[in-house]
Short mmCIF file of C-alpha atoms in Angstrom, two decimals:
data_model
loop_
_atom_site.label_atom_id
_atom_site.label_comp_id
_atom_site.label_asym_id
_atom_site.label_seq_id
_atom_site.Cartn_x
_atom_site.Cartn_y
_atom_site.Cartn_z
CA MET J 1 0.00 -0.03 0.03
CA LYS J 2 1.54 3.30 -1.12
CA ASN J 3 1.44 6.39 1.09
CA ILE J 4 0.91 9.65 -0.80
CA VAL J 5 1.40 13.27 0.14
CA MET J 6 -0.64 15.79 -1.88
CA LEU J 7 1.00 19.16 -2.37
CA GLY J 8 -1.79 21.56 -3.52
CA ALA J 9 -5.47 21.62 -2.74
CA GLY J 10 -7.00 23.08 -5.98
CA ASN J 11 -9.14 21.38 -8.58
CA VAL J 12 -6.50 18.90 -9.83
CA ALA J 13 -5.36 18.01 -6.32
CA THR J 14 -8.95 17.53 -5.15
CA HIS J 15 -10.05 15.31 -8.04
CA LEU J 16 -6.82 13.33 -8.14
CA GLY J 17 -6.71 12.89 -4.31
CA MET J 18 -10.29 11.66 -4.24
CA ALA J 19 -9.75 9.28 -7.12
CA LEU J 20 -6.54 7.83 -5.63
CA LYS J 21 -8.28 7.36 -2.26
CA GLU J 22 -11.14 5.60 -3.98
CA ALA J 23 -8.59 3.41 -5.72
CA GLY J 24 -7.23 2.34 -2.33
CA TYR J 25 -4.17 4.56 -1.78
CA ASN J 26 -3.42 6.25 1.51
CA ILE J 27 -3.31 10.00 1.23
CA VAL J 28 -1.30 10.62 4.41
CA GLN J 29 -1.22 14.42 4.23
CA VAL J 30 -2.39 17.41 2.29
CA PHE J 31 -0.16 20.52 2.04
CA SER J 32 -1.37 23.88 0.85
CA ARG J 33 -0.20 27.41 1.57
CA THR J 34 -3.89 28.33 2.09
CA GLU J 35 -4.94 26.64 5.36
CA ARG J 36 -8.62 26.67 4.43
CA SER J 37 -8.02 24.82 1.19
CA ALA J 38 -5.71 22.35 2.91
CA SER J 39 -8.20 21.70 5.64
CA GLN J 40 -11.11 21.33 3.19
CA LEU J 41 -9.35 18.79 1.02
CA ALA J 42 -7.92 16.96 4.06
CA GLY J 43 -11.60 16.74 5.36
CA ARG J 44 -12.71 15.19 2.07
CA LEU J 45 -9.84 12.71 2.18
CA ALA J 46 -10.17 12.05 5.89
CA THR J 47 -6.53 12.79 6.46
CA GLU J 48 -4.14 15.37 8.04
CA TYR J 49 -3.03 18.67 6.58
CA THR J 50 -0.43 21.35 7.03
CA ASN J 51 0.20 24.84 5.58
CA ASP J 52 3.81 24.78 6.73
CA ILE J 53 6.10 23.33 4.13
CA LYS J 54 8.64 22.41 6.82
CA LYS J 55 6.06 20.05 8.37
CA ILE J 56 5.55 18.00 5.26
CA THR J 57 5.70 14.33 6.16
CA SER J 58 8.94 12.66 5.24
CA GLY J 59 9.02 9.02 4.34
CA ALA J 60 5.92 8.91 2.10
CA ASP J 61 6.25 6.90 -1.08
CA ILE J 62 4.91 9.49 -3.53
CA TYR J 63 4.68 13.30 -3.34
CA ILE J 64 2.31 14.83 -5.90
CA ILE J 65 2.78 18.52 -6.63
CA ALA J 66 -0.59 19.52 -8.00
CA VAL J 67 -0.51 23.29 -8.16
CA LYS J 68 -0.78 25.87 -10.96
CA ASP J 69 2.13 25.87 -13.47
CA GLY J 70 3.30 29.24 -12.18
CA ALA J 71 3.50 28.00 -8.55
CA ILE J 72 5.49 24.82 -9.25
CA THR J 73 8.81 26.63 -9.25
CA THR J 74 7.99 28.27 -5.87
CA VAL J 75 7.03 24.97 -4.32
CA VAL J 76 10.18 23.32 -5.73
CA GLU J 77 12.48 26.10 -4.57
CA THR J 78 10.99 26.03 -1.08
CA LEU J 79 11.41 22.29 -0.88
CA GLN J 80 15.08 22.70 -1.92
CA LEU J 81 15.62 25.41 0.66
CA VAL J 82 14.09 23.30 3.40
CA ARG J 83 16.23 20.39 2.35
CA GLN J 84 19.41 22.52 2.56
CA LEU J 85 18.48 23.84 6.01
CA ALA J 86 17.32 20.49 7.23
CA ASP J 87 18.75 18.85 10.30
CA ALA J 88 18.54 15.12 10.75
CA THR J 89 14.88 15.14 11.95
CA SER J 90 13.34 17.43 9.42
CA LEU J 91 12.31 17.10 5.77
CA GLN J 92 14.25 14.41 3.91
CA ILE J 93 12.10 13.31 1.01
CA ASN J 94 13.26 10.06 -0.41
CA GLY J 95 10.05 9.16 -2.15
CA LEU J 96 9.09 9.81 -5.76
CA ILE J 97 8.20 13.49 -6.42
CA VAL J 98 6.01 14.23 -9.39
CA HIS J 99 4.21 17.28 -10.75
CA THR J 100 0.97 17.30 -12.74
CA SER J 101 1.70 19.94 -15.42
CA GLY J 102 1.37 19.66 -19.17
CA THR J 103 3.93 22.31 -19.88
CA ILE J 104 6.67 22.08 -17.32
CA SER J 105 9.76 19.91 -17.90
CA ILE J 106 10.50 17.00 -15.58
CA ASP J 107 13.91 18.60 -15.04
CA VAL J 108 12.41 21.25 -12.76
CA LEU J 109 12.35 18.54 -10.07
CA LYS J 110 15.84 17.23 -10.44
CA ASP J 111 17.39 19.09 -7.47
CA VAL J 112 14.64 18.05 -5.03
CA SER J 113 14.88 14.23 -5.16
CA GLU J 114 16.66 11.49 -6.90
CA ASN J 115 13.27 10.00 -7.79
CA ILE J 116 11.23 12.31 -10.08
CA GLY J 117 8.40 12.12 -12.56
CA VAL J 118 5.44 13.71 -14.21
CA PHE J 119 1.82 12.60 -13.75
CA TYR J 120 -0.24 14.78 -16.17
CA PRO J 121 -3.97 14.12 -16.38
CA LEU J 122 -5.17 15.57 -19.71
CA GLN J 123 -8.43 17.17 -18.53
CA THR J 124 -9.86 20.54 -17.50
CA PHE J 125 -11.47 20.02 -14.13
CA SER J 126 -14.40 22.16 -13.34
CA LYS J 127 -14.86 23.16 -9.73
CA ASN J 128 -18.18 21.43 -9.18
CA VAL J 129 -17.59 18.18 -11.02
CA VAL J 130 -17.10 16.36 -7.73
CA GLU J 131 -20.61 17.30 -6.68
CA THR J 132 -22.23 16.30 -9.93
CA ARG J 133 -20.69 12.88 -10.54
CA CYS J 134 -21.53 9.79 -8.57
CA SER J 135 -17.98 8.58 -8.41
CA VAL J 136 -14.66 10.30 -8.97
CA SER J 137 -13.25 7.01 -10.20
CA LEU J 138 -15.72 7.04 -13.09
CA LEU J 139 -14.58 10.55 -13.93
CA PHE J 140 -10.97 9.48 -14.37
CA LYS J 141 -11.63 6.18 -16.06
CA ASN J 142 -11.30 7.58 -19.60
CA ILE J 143 -9.05 10.49 -18.93
CA PRO J 144 -5.60 10.14 -20.54
CA ILE J 145 -2.82 10.26 -17.96
CA CYS J 146 0.67 11.06 -19.27
CA ILE J 147 3.56 9.58 -17.36
CA GLU J 148 7.22 10.41 -17.42
CA ALA J 149 9.92 9.40 -14.94
CA ASN J 150 13.70 9.58 -14.48
CA ASN J 151 14.15 5.80 -14.45
CA LYS J 152 12.45 2.54 -15.22
CA SER J 153 11.58 1.75 -11.58
CA ASN J 154 9.88 5.17 -11.05
CA GLU J 155 8.13 4.74 -14.42
CA ASP J 156 6.65 1.43 -13.19
CA ILE J 157 5.39 3.05 -9.97
CA LEU J 158 3.75 5.84 -11.90
CA LEU J 159 2.27 3.44 -14.48
CA ASN J 160 0.70 1.47 -11.61
CA LEU J 161 -0.55 4.62 -9.91
CA ALA J 162 -2.11 5.97 -13.16
CA GLY J 163 -3.46 2.54 -14.12
CA SER J 164 -5.33 2.33 -10.81
CA ILE J 165 -7.62 5.27 -11.83
CA SER J 166 -7.50 5.42 -15.63
CA GLU J 167 -7.60 2.95 -18.51
CA ASN J 168 -5.99 5.49 -20.70
CA VAL J 169 -2.33 5.76 -19.58
CA HIS J 170 0.47 6.95 -21.84
CA LEU J 171 4.22 7.04 -21.43
CA ILE J 172 5.41 10.28 -23.09
CA ASN J 173 8.43 12.51 -22.75
CA THR J 174 8.54 16.20 -21.93
CA GLN J 175 8.82 17.27 -25.52
CA GLN J 176 5.76 15.17 -26.51
CA ARG J 177 3.85 16.41 -23.49
CA LYS J 178 4.42 20.00 -24.44
CA LEU J 179 3.23 19.26 -28.02
CA LEU J 180 0.13 17.56 -26.58
CA HIS J 181 -0.59 20.59 -24.45
CA LEU J 182 -0.29 22.83 -27.52
CA ALA J 183 -2.68 20.55 -29.46
CA ALA J 184 -5.11 20.63 -26.50
CA VAL J 185 -5.05 24.47 -26.62
CA PHE J 186 -6.35 24.24 -30.21
CA ALA J 187 -8.80 21.43 -29.68
CA CYS J 188 -10.27 22.67 -26.38
CA ASN J 189 -9.46 26.27 -25.46
CA PHE J 190 -9.78 27.52 -29.02
CA SER J 191 -12.88 25.48 -29.90
CA ASN J 192 -14.45 26.84 -26.72
CA HIS J 193 -13.63 30.36 -27.94
CA MET J 194 -15.33 29.52 -31.24
CA TYR J 195 -18.43 28.77 -29.16
CA ALA J 196 -18.05 32.07 -27.39
CA VAL J 197 -17.76 33.98 -30.64
CA ALA J 198 -20.89 32.23 -31.90
CA GLU J 199 -22.79 33.23 -28.72
CA ASP J 200 -21.71 36.79 -29.31
CA ILE J 201 -22.91 36.77 -32.96
CA LEU J 202 -26.28 35.24 -31.93
CA LYS J 203 -26.80 38.12 -29.41
CA LYS J 204 -26.82 40.53 -32.42
CA GLY J 205 -29.86 38.73 -33.74
CA ASN J 206 -31.50 38.26 -30.31
CA LEU J 207 -31.08 34.53 -30.70
CA PRO J 208 -30.53 32.17 -27.80
CA PHE J 209 -27.21 30.27 -27.64
CA ASP J 210 -29.18 27.17 -26.79
CA MET J 211 -30.08 26.84 -30.44
CA LEU J 212 -26.51 25.89 -31.29
CA LYS J 213 -25.92 23.36 -28.45
CA PRO J 214 -27.17 20.22 -30.24
CA LEU J 215 -24.93 21.05 -33.25
CA ILE J 216 -21.94 21.64 -30.98
CA ILE J 217 -22.40 18.37 -29.19
CA GLU J 218 -22.87 16.48 -32.52
CA THR J 219 -19.74 18.05 -33.96
CA ALA J 220 -17.74 16.91 -30.95
CA ASN J 221 -19.20 13.49 -30.94
CA LYS J 222 -18.47 12.92 -34.62
CA ILE J 223 -14.73 12.87 -34.05
CA GLU J 224 -15.14 9.87 -31.64
CA ASN J 225 -14.85 7.54 -34.62
CA ASN J 226 -13.61 9.79 -37.40
CA SER J 227 -10.68 12.06 -38.27
CA PRO J 228 -11.84 15.68 -37.96
CA ASN J 229 -10.38 16.35 -41.36
CA ASP J 230 -12.92 13.93 -42.90
CA MET J 231 -15.78 15.46 -40.96
CA GLN J 232 -15.24 19.05 -42.05
CA THR J 233 -18.35 20.73 -43.33
CA GLY J 234 -19.32 24.35 -44.14
CA PRO J 235 -18.73 27.00 -46.79
CA ALA J 236 -14.94 26.95 -46.65
CA ILE J 237 -14.50 23.28 -47.44
CA ARG J 238 -17.23 23.49 -50.10
CA GLY J 239 -15.47 26.52 -51.62
CA ASP J 240 -18.74 28.42 -51.41
CA GLN J 241 -17.40 31.87 -52.12
CA MET J 242 -20.88 33.47 -52.28
CA ILE J 243 -21.67 32.59 -48.66
CA MET J 244 -18.19 33.46 -47.46
CA VAL J 245 -18.39 36.91 -48.98
CA GLU J 246 -21.77 37.39 -47.36
CA HIS J 247 -20.40 36.30 -43.99
CA LEU J 248 -17.48 38.67 -44.22
CA GLU J 249 -19.92 41.52 -44.93
CA TYR J 250 -21.90 40.61 -41.86
CA LEU J 251 -18.68 40.68 -39.88
CA ALA J 252 -17.67 44.14 -41.11
CA GLU J 253 -18.51 45.66 -37.71
CA LEU J 254 -16.63 42.89 -35.83
CA PRO J 255 -13.16 43.19 -37.37
CA GLU J 256 -11.60 40.81 -34.88
CA TYR J 257 -14.01 37.98 -35.80
CA ARG J 258 -13.71 38.90 -39.47
CA GLU J 259 -9.94 38.29 -39.43
CA MET J 260 -10.54 35.01 -37.67
CA TYR J 261 -13.22 34.04 -40.20
CA LYS J 262 -10.78 34.75 -43.07
CA LEU J 263 -7.79 33.02 -41.62
CA ILE J 264 -9.61 29.88 -40.44
CA SER J 265 -11.55 29.60 -43.71
CA GLU J 266 -8.28 29.87 -45.66
CA SER J 267 -6.77 27.20 -43.50
CA ILE J 268 -9.75 24.87 -44.03
CA SER J 269 -9.71 25.28 -47.73
CA THR J 270 -6.00 24.56 -48.22
CA MET P 1 -53.17 13.93 -42.99
CA LYS P 2 -50.77 16.10 -45.09
CA ASN P 3 -49.23 14.85 -48.29
CA ILE P 4 -45.63 15.80 -48.83
CA VAL P 5 -43.38 15.80 -51.99
CA MET P 6 -39.68 15.67 -51.27
CA LEU P 7 -37.55 17.47 -53.85
CA GLY P 8 -34.02 16.22 -53.33
CA ALA P 9 -32.69 12.85 -52.11
CA GLY P 10 -29.43 13.76 -50.33
CA ASN P 11 -28.70 13.64 -46.61
CA VAL P 12 -31.17 16.27 -45.44
CA ALA P 13 -33.96 14.94 -47.69
CA THR P 14 -33.31 11.38 -46.49
CA HIS P 15 -33.29 12.20 -42.72
CA LEU P 16 -36.17 14.62 -42.99
CA GLY P 17 -38.25 12.32 -45.18
CA MET P 18 -37.76 9.36 -42.81
CA ALA P 19 -38.48 11.42 -39.70
CA LEU P 20 -41.71 12.83 -41.22
CA LYS P 21 -42.82 9.39 -42.37
CA GLU P 22 -42.26 8.14 -38.81
CA ALA P 23 -44.21 11.08 -37.55
CA GLY P 24 -47.19 9.93 -39.65
CA TYR P 25 -46.95 12.11 -42.73
CA ASN P 26 -47.48 10.76 -46.26
CA ILE P 27 -44.43 11.27 -48.38
CA VAL P 28 -46.21 10.83 -51.75
CA GLN P 29 -43.23 11.35 -54.06
CA VAL P 30 -39.50 11.83 -54.17
CA PHE P 31 -37.94 13.90 -56.91
CA SER P 32 -34.25 13.96 -57.71
CA ARG P 33 -32.31 14.63 -60.90
CA THR P 34 -30.31 11.58 -60.04
CA GLU P 35 -32.56 8.62 -60.69
CA ARG P 36 -30.56 6.29 -58.43
CA SER P 37 -30.83 8.65 -55.43
CA ALA P 38 -34.53 9.20 -56.03
CA SER P 39 -35.16 5.54 -56.27
CA GLN P 40 -33.11 4.76 -53.20
CA LEU P 41 -34.91 7.30 -50.97
CA ALA P 42 -38.29 6.35 -52.42
CA GLY P 43 -37.46 2.72 -51.49
CA ARG P 44 -36.70 3.79 -47.93
CA LEU P 45 -39.89 5.78 -47.73
CA ALA P 46 -41.96 3.15 -49.62
CA THR P 47 -43.21 5.72 -52.05
CA GLU P 48 -42.96 6.82 -55.74
CA TYR P 49 -40.16 8.74 -57.37
CA THR P 50 -39.42 10.66 -60.51
CA ASN P 51 -36.35 12.29 -61.99
CA ASP P 52 -38.42 14.39 -64.41
CA ILE P 53 -39.39 17.72 -62.87
CA LYS P 54 -42.45 17.91 -65.17
CA LYS P 55 -43.79 14.79 -63.50
CA ILE P 56 -43.89 16.20 -60.04
CA THR P 57 -47.21 15.49 -58.42
CA SER P 58 -49.44 18.48 -58.22
CA GLY P 59 -51.98 18.80 -55.42
CA ALA P 60 -49.73 17.76 -52.57
CA ASP P 61 -49.94 19.92 -49.43
CA ILE P 62 -46.28 20.60 -48.83
CA TYR P 63 -43.28 20.56 -51.18
CA ILE P 64 -39.89 20.41 -49.43
CA ILE P 65 -36.90 21.50 -51.54
CA ALA P 66 -34.08 19.78 -49.69
CA VAL P 67 -31.13 20.26 -52.05
CA LYS P 68 -27.74 21.92 -51.70
CA ASP P 69 -27.80 25.70 -51.44
CA GLY P 70 -26.28 26.10 -54.89
CA ALA P 71 -28.97 23.92 -56.45
CA ILE P 72 -31.97 25.65 -55.00
CA THR P 73 -32.01 28.36 -57.64
CA THR P 74 -31.89 25.77 -60.37
CA VAL P 75 -34.80 23.78 -58.94
CA VAL P 76 -36.80 27.00 -58.43
CA GLU P 77 -36.13 28.29 -62.01
CA THR P 78 -37.07 24.92 -63.44
CA LEU P 79 -40.30 24.91 -61.44
CA GLN P 80 -41.09 28.42 -62.70
CA LEU P 81 -40.33 27.46 -66.32
CA VAL P 82 -42.52 24.33 -66.04
CA ARG P 83 -45.23 26.47 -64.54
CA GLN P 84 -45.09 28.95 -67.40
CA LEU P 85 -45.15 26.18 -70.03
CA ALA P 86 -47.82 24.23 -68.19
CA ASP P 87 -51.11 23.42 -69.84
CA ALA P 88 -54.12 22.64 -67.71
CA THR P 89 -53.06 19.10 -66.85
CA SER P 90 -49.45 19.62 -65.94
CA LEU P 91 -47.64 21.03 -62.89
CA GLN P 92 -49.78 23.54 -60.99
CA ILE P 93 -48.35 23.56 -57.44
CA ASN P 94 -50.80 25.18 -55.09
CA GLY P 95 -49.33 23.71 -51.87
CA LEU P 96 -46.86 25.26 -49.61
CA ILE P 97 -43.34 25.27 -51.01
CA VAL P 98 -40.38 25.42 -48.59
CA HIS P 99 -36.64 25.13 -48.75
CA THR P 100 -34.36 23.82 -46.03
CA SER P 101 -31.40 26.21 -46.35
CA GLY P 102 -29.83 28.33 -43.60
CA THR P 103 -28.50 30.89 -45.96
CA ILE P 104 -31.03 31.40 -48.69
CA SER P 105 -33.81 34.05 -48.40
CA ILE P 106 -37.40 33.00 -48.35
CA ASP P 107 -37.92 35.39 -51.32
CA VAL P 108 -36.19 33.03 -53.73
CA LEU P 109 -39.50 31.06 -53.68
CA LYS P 110 -41.87 33.96 -54.29
CA ASP P 111 -42.39 33.41 -58.01
CA VAL P 112 -43.16 29.70 -57.69
CA SER P 113 -46.11 29.68 -55.35
CA GLU P 114 -48.28 31.92 -53.28
CA ASN P 115 -47.55 29.78 -50.28
CA ILE P 116 -43.87 29.73 -49.37
CA GLY P 117 -41.70 29.14 -46.34
CA VAL P 118 -38.41 27.94 -44.94
CA PHE P 119 -37.91 24.77 -42.89
CA TYR P 120 -34.26 24.82 -41.67
CA PRO P 121 -33.10 22.03 -39.38
CA LEU P 122 -29.88 23.29 -37.75
CA GLN P 123 -27.78 20.13 -37.95
CA THR P 124 -25.03 18.60 -40.02
CA PHE P 125 -26.30 15.13 -41.15
CA SER P 126 -23.64 12.52 -41.66
CA LYS P 127 -24.28 10.02 -44.37
CA ASN P 128 -24.42 7.02 -42.15
CA VAL P 129 -26.41 8.33 -39.19
CA VAL P 130 -29.53 6.58 -40.44
CA GLU P 131 -27.78 3.26 -40.03
CA THR P 132 -26.40 3.96 -36.59
CA ARG P 133 -29.47 5.26 -34.81
CA CYS P 134 -32.34 3.16 -33.73
CA SER P 135 -34.91 5.73 -34.71
CA VAL P 136 -34.77 8.85 -36.94
CA SER P 137 -37.44 10.42 -34.76
CA LEU P 138 -35.06 10.32 -31.82
CA LEU P 139 -32.42 11.94 -33.99
CA PHE P 140 -34.59 15.02 -34.69
CA LYS P 141 -36.12 15.30 -31.26
CA ASN P 142 -33.58 17.89 -29.99
CA ILE P 143 -32.53 19.41 -33.32
CA PRO P 144 -33.63 23.05 -33.63
CA ILE P 145 -35.88 23.59 -36.60
CA CYS P 146 -36.14 27.20 -37.84
CA ILE P 147 -39.38 28.21 -39.44
CA GLU P 148 -40.33 31.14 -41.62
CA ALA P 149 -43.41 31.60 -43.81
CA ASN P 150 -45.04 34.25 -45.92
CA ASN P 151 -48.22 34.40 -43.80
CA LYS P 152 -49.69 33.26 -40.51
CA SER P 153 -51.57 30.26 -41.97
CA ASN P 154 -48.47 28.87 -43.62
CA GLU P 155 -46.54 29.57 -40.46
CA ASP P 156 -48.95 27.41 -38.52
CA ILE P 157 -48.67 24.58 -41.02
CA LEU P 158 -44.84 24.64 -40.72
CA LEU P 159 -44.94 24.91 -36.92
CA ASN P 160 -47.10 21.78 -36.82
CA LEU P 161 -44.85 20.01 -39.26
CA ALA P 162 -41.69 20.88 -37.32
CA GLY P 163 -43.31 20.21 -33.96
CA SER P 164 -44.16 16.68 -35.06
CA ILE P 165 -40.49 15.74 -35.25
CA SER P 166 -38.72 18.24 -32.93
CA GLU P 167 -39.29 19.73 -29.52
CA ASN P 168 -37.00 22.59 -30.44
CA VAL P 169 -38.86 24.76 -32.99
CA HIS P 170 -38.10 28.46 -33.55
CA LEU P 171 -39.83 31.13 -35.60
CA ILE P 172 -37.09 33.24 -37.04
CA ASN P 173 -36.78 35.52 -40.05
CA THR P 174 -34.34 35.37 -42.94
CA GLN P 175 -31.94 37.88 -41.39
CA GLN P 176 -31.80 35.99 -38.11
CA ARG P 177 -31.44 32.71 -39.90
CA LYS P 178 -28.38 33.99 -41.79
CA LEU P 179 -26.92 35.19 -38.52
CA LEU P 180 -27.54 31.83 -36.98
CA HIS P 181 -25.80 30.08 -39.91
CA LEU P 182 -22.78 32.38 -39.50
CA ALA P 183 -22.76 31.58 -35.76
CA ALA P 184 -22.88 27.84 -36.61
CA VAL P 185 -19.86 28.20 -38.86
CA PHE P 186 -17.88 29.37 -35.87
CA ALA P 187 -19.31 27.00 -33.31
CA CYS P 188 -19.17 23.94 -35.48
CA ASN P 189 -17.21 24.17 -38.71
CA PHE P 190 -14.41 26.21 -37.10
CA SER P 191 -14.31 24.25 -33.85
CA ASN P 192 -14.00 21.04 -36.00
CA HIS P 193 -11.05 22.69 -37.82
CA MET P 194 -9.47 23.35 -34.39
CA TYR P 195 -9.71 19.55 -33.81
CA ALA P 196 -8.06 18.98 -37.20
CA VAL P 197 -5.21 21.36 -36.40
CA ALA P 198 -4.74 19.59 -33.12
CA GLU P 199 -4.57 16.24 -34.89
CA ASP P 200 -1.97 17.64 -37.24
CA ILE P 201 0.16 18.98 -34.38
CA LEU P 202 0.00 15.62 -32.57
CA LYS P 203 1.29 13.84 -35.68
CA LYS P 204 4.54 15.85 -35.26
CA GLY P 205 5.07 14.11 -31.92
CA ASN P 206 3.85 10.68 -33.05
CA LEU P 207 0.93 11.03 -30.61
CA PRO P 208 -2.52 9.52 -31.29
CA PHE P 209 -5.47 11.92 -31.74
CA ASP P 210 -7.43 9.60 -29.41
CA MET P 211 -5.68 11.18 -26.49
CA LEU P 212 -7.54 14.45 -27.02
CA LYS P 213 -10.98 12.92 -27.46
CA PRO P 214 -12.13 12.96 -23.77
CA LEU P 215 -11.08 16.54 -23.43
CA ILE P 216 -12.91 17.55 -26.60
CA ILE P 217 -16.11 15.87 -25.50
CA GLU P 218 -15.86 17.43 -22.03
CA THR P 219 -15.28 20.91 -23.53
CA ALA P 220 -18.40 20.55 -25.64
CA ASN P 221 -20.47 19.14 -22.78
CA LYS P 222 -19.50 21.98 -20.47
CA ILE P 223 -21.47 24.55 -22.55
CA GLU P 224 -24.72 22.59 -22.00
CA ASN P 225 -25.30 24.51 -18.79
CA ASN P 226 -22.74 27.33 -18.98
CA SER P 227 -21.89 30.28 -21.19
CA PRO P 228 -18.69 29.38 -23.13
CA ASN P 229 -17.26 32.72 -22.00
CA ASP P 230 -17.36 31.57 -18.40
CA MET P 231 -15.78 28.17 -19.29
CA GLN P 232 -12.76 29.53 -21.13
CA THR P 233 -9.50 28.03 -19.85
CA GLY P 234 -5.94 27.90 -21.15
CA PRO P 235 -2.94 30.19 -21.36
CA ALA P 236 -4.55 33.11 -23.20
CA ILE P 237 -7.34 33.67 -20.62
CA ARG P 238 -4.78 33.27 -17.79
CA GLY P 239 -2.47 35.73 -19.55
CA ASP P 240 0.33 33.15 -19.36
CA GLN P 241 2.80 34.88 -21.68
CA MET P 242 5.58 32.34 -20.98
CA ILE P 243 3.55 29.47 -22.34
CA MET P 244 2.21 31.48 -25.28
CA VAL P 245 5.72 32.48 -26.39
CA GLU P 246 6.79 28.90 -26.15
CA HIS P 247 3.78 27.72 -28.18
CA LEU P 248 4.49 30.33 -30.86
CA GLU P 249 8.09 29.06 -31.06
CA TYR P 250 6.79 25.55 -31.55
CA LEU P 251 4.57 26.80 -34.37
CA ALA P 252 7.41 28.63 -36.19
CA GLU P 253 7.40 25.88 -38.85
CA LEU P 254 3.63 26.02 -39.18
CA PRO P 255 3.04 29.71 -40.00
CA GLU P 256 -0.61 29.20 -40.81
CA TYR P 257 -1.37 27.74 -37.35
CA ARG P 258 0.95 30.30 -35.80
CA GLU P 259 -1.18 33.20 -37.13
CA MET P 260 -4.33 31.48 -35.90
CA TYR P 261 -2.82 30.93 -32.49
CA LYS P 262 -1.95 34.58 -32.20
CA LEU P 263 -5.24 35.89 -33.48
CA ILE P 264 -7.43 33.56 -31.40
CA SER P 265 -5.33 34.07 -28.28
CA GLU P 266 -5.63 37.90 -28.67
CA SER P 267 -9.42 37.54 -29.09
CA ILE P 268 -9.65 35.36 -25.96
CA SER P 269 -7.57 37.77 -23.82
CA THR P 270 -9.57 40.92 -24.75
#
C-alpha cells in the first residue's frame, strides 16, 4: 500500500486525491499554503493537513505537486531550501516526487529528489464536477494520464498509480507532453472560444445560444470515430465563395471575428 | 393527413423524409435529378419517385426542396419554367413550398407559389447516421428547426410539421437565420477545424489523436449549462505569456497555425 502526500489543494489536487483514495491509496497528508483549502481537502480525504512546508511528512512513497504551473517553481524552490536547511529530523524526502503539469519539464524537479516524474492528467477540471458525478473513479476512467519518470523503476510506480484510476495511460516524454498541451489548446481552449464567438454573434440577432448546443455536441461526438479532417463541413471546405463573402460582410462591424473568419476559412480550404 | 413531396434525395432529404414518415406524414413522391438517389430514398420511404421535374405530383400539401444551397435556384427556376409552359393538366403547385437552407432568403421562392416558407433544421447530417441510430425520430427530437413563412396560416402549417419531429422549434426571419448560420460556422465548422489542427500537431510528436477525445467531448459538454465565455480555460485567458511564447516558437514551422494561435489568443484575452 503506497502512502501519498498531496502538495496543492485546488481542482486537480482535489479530483486526483479523491480518485486515488477511492482506488485504495493512503493519502497521508495534504499541504497547501492556504490553510482553508488544505483543511477542506484533508476533510474530504479524511486525512491530516499542514500549511507549513517544513512540516511535510517525510518518508511517504509518492509526493504529488498538483499546483498551478506558475506555482510549481515556488514549491520546488521552497522544498530545496528546506532540504538545505534540514537537520537530521526534518524534511528528507526520499520518495518519488511528481508534478501534474502539461507544460513544465521533468527537469524542474531534479534538485529536489533522486526520484522524479510527471503525472499529467489531460483534462480541465471544473470546480463542481465532484458534486455532480456519482464517483470520481468514473470521472478518471477515460481521462488520458501522461507519465514520465527519470528511471524505469519510477516509471513502473507511476504506471501502476495511473493505471489504478485510468484505462488511458501513456508514457510520453517532456517534448511530446508540451506538443500535446499545444494541441489541447487548439482542440479545447480555441474550440471553446469559437463557441463564445458564436454566442456573441447570436446576441446581435437576439437569438438564444441554446439553439447551437445540439450542433456543438454532435460536432464533438463525430470525431469519436472519425478524423476531424474527414468530418469538415461548411462553406470553406465546399469553396462556397458566395456565402463566405456574405459572412465577411456581416462581420464588417466585428473586425476581430472577421480576421478569424478569413484566416480559419483559408486554413480549411487549403 | 398532409401529403408531402420531397424534392431532393441527399442527406437532409433522407433524414427529414424518414422522420416525417415516422411522424405519420404521407411522403407521396420523391424527386431527384439523379434517378438512383430518387429511387433509393423512395425505397426507404416506400413511395414513388421521379427524376423528371415535369412529372412532379401537383396537389400535394407541402413541397420540401431539400437540395444543396447552390442547387436551390436551379430547382426554383425549373419549377417556374415548367409552370409557365404548363397546360391545364401539368404542374400547378398550389401547396406550400419550402426550402431547407440556412443561408437562402425565403424570397427565392416567391415566383413559384403563393404559399412559401423555410424549414431549416440546424444540424449537419452525416451520411451514415440513419444506419447507426435506432430511430430517426429520436435523432430529430432535440434538433432546432427554424421556421419562416409568408403568412400566418403557412406559419402554422410549418410549426405543426416541425413540432411533429422536434421539440426545439423556432420562428425566425431570414436575417436571423443567416446570422444563426454564421454563428454555426464558428461553433461547428471552425471548432472542427481546431480539432483537425490539433490532430496535425499531434502527428509531429507521433501522438494519437485519441488522447484528446475525452477533453474535446468534455469541452463541448460543459457549454450545456454554462456560457462558453465563463468556461474559457488555457494560457490566453490566464495571460500566461511564458507558455504562449513557447507555443509560438513551436509553431514557427507552421506559419498558418501560428497566425491562428496569435489571433485567437488575442481575441480570448480581450
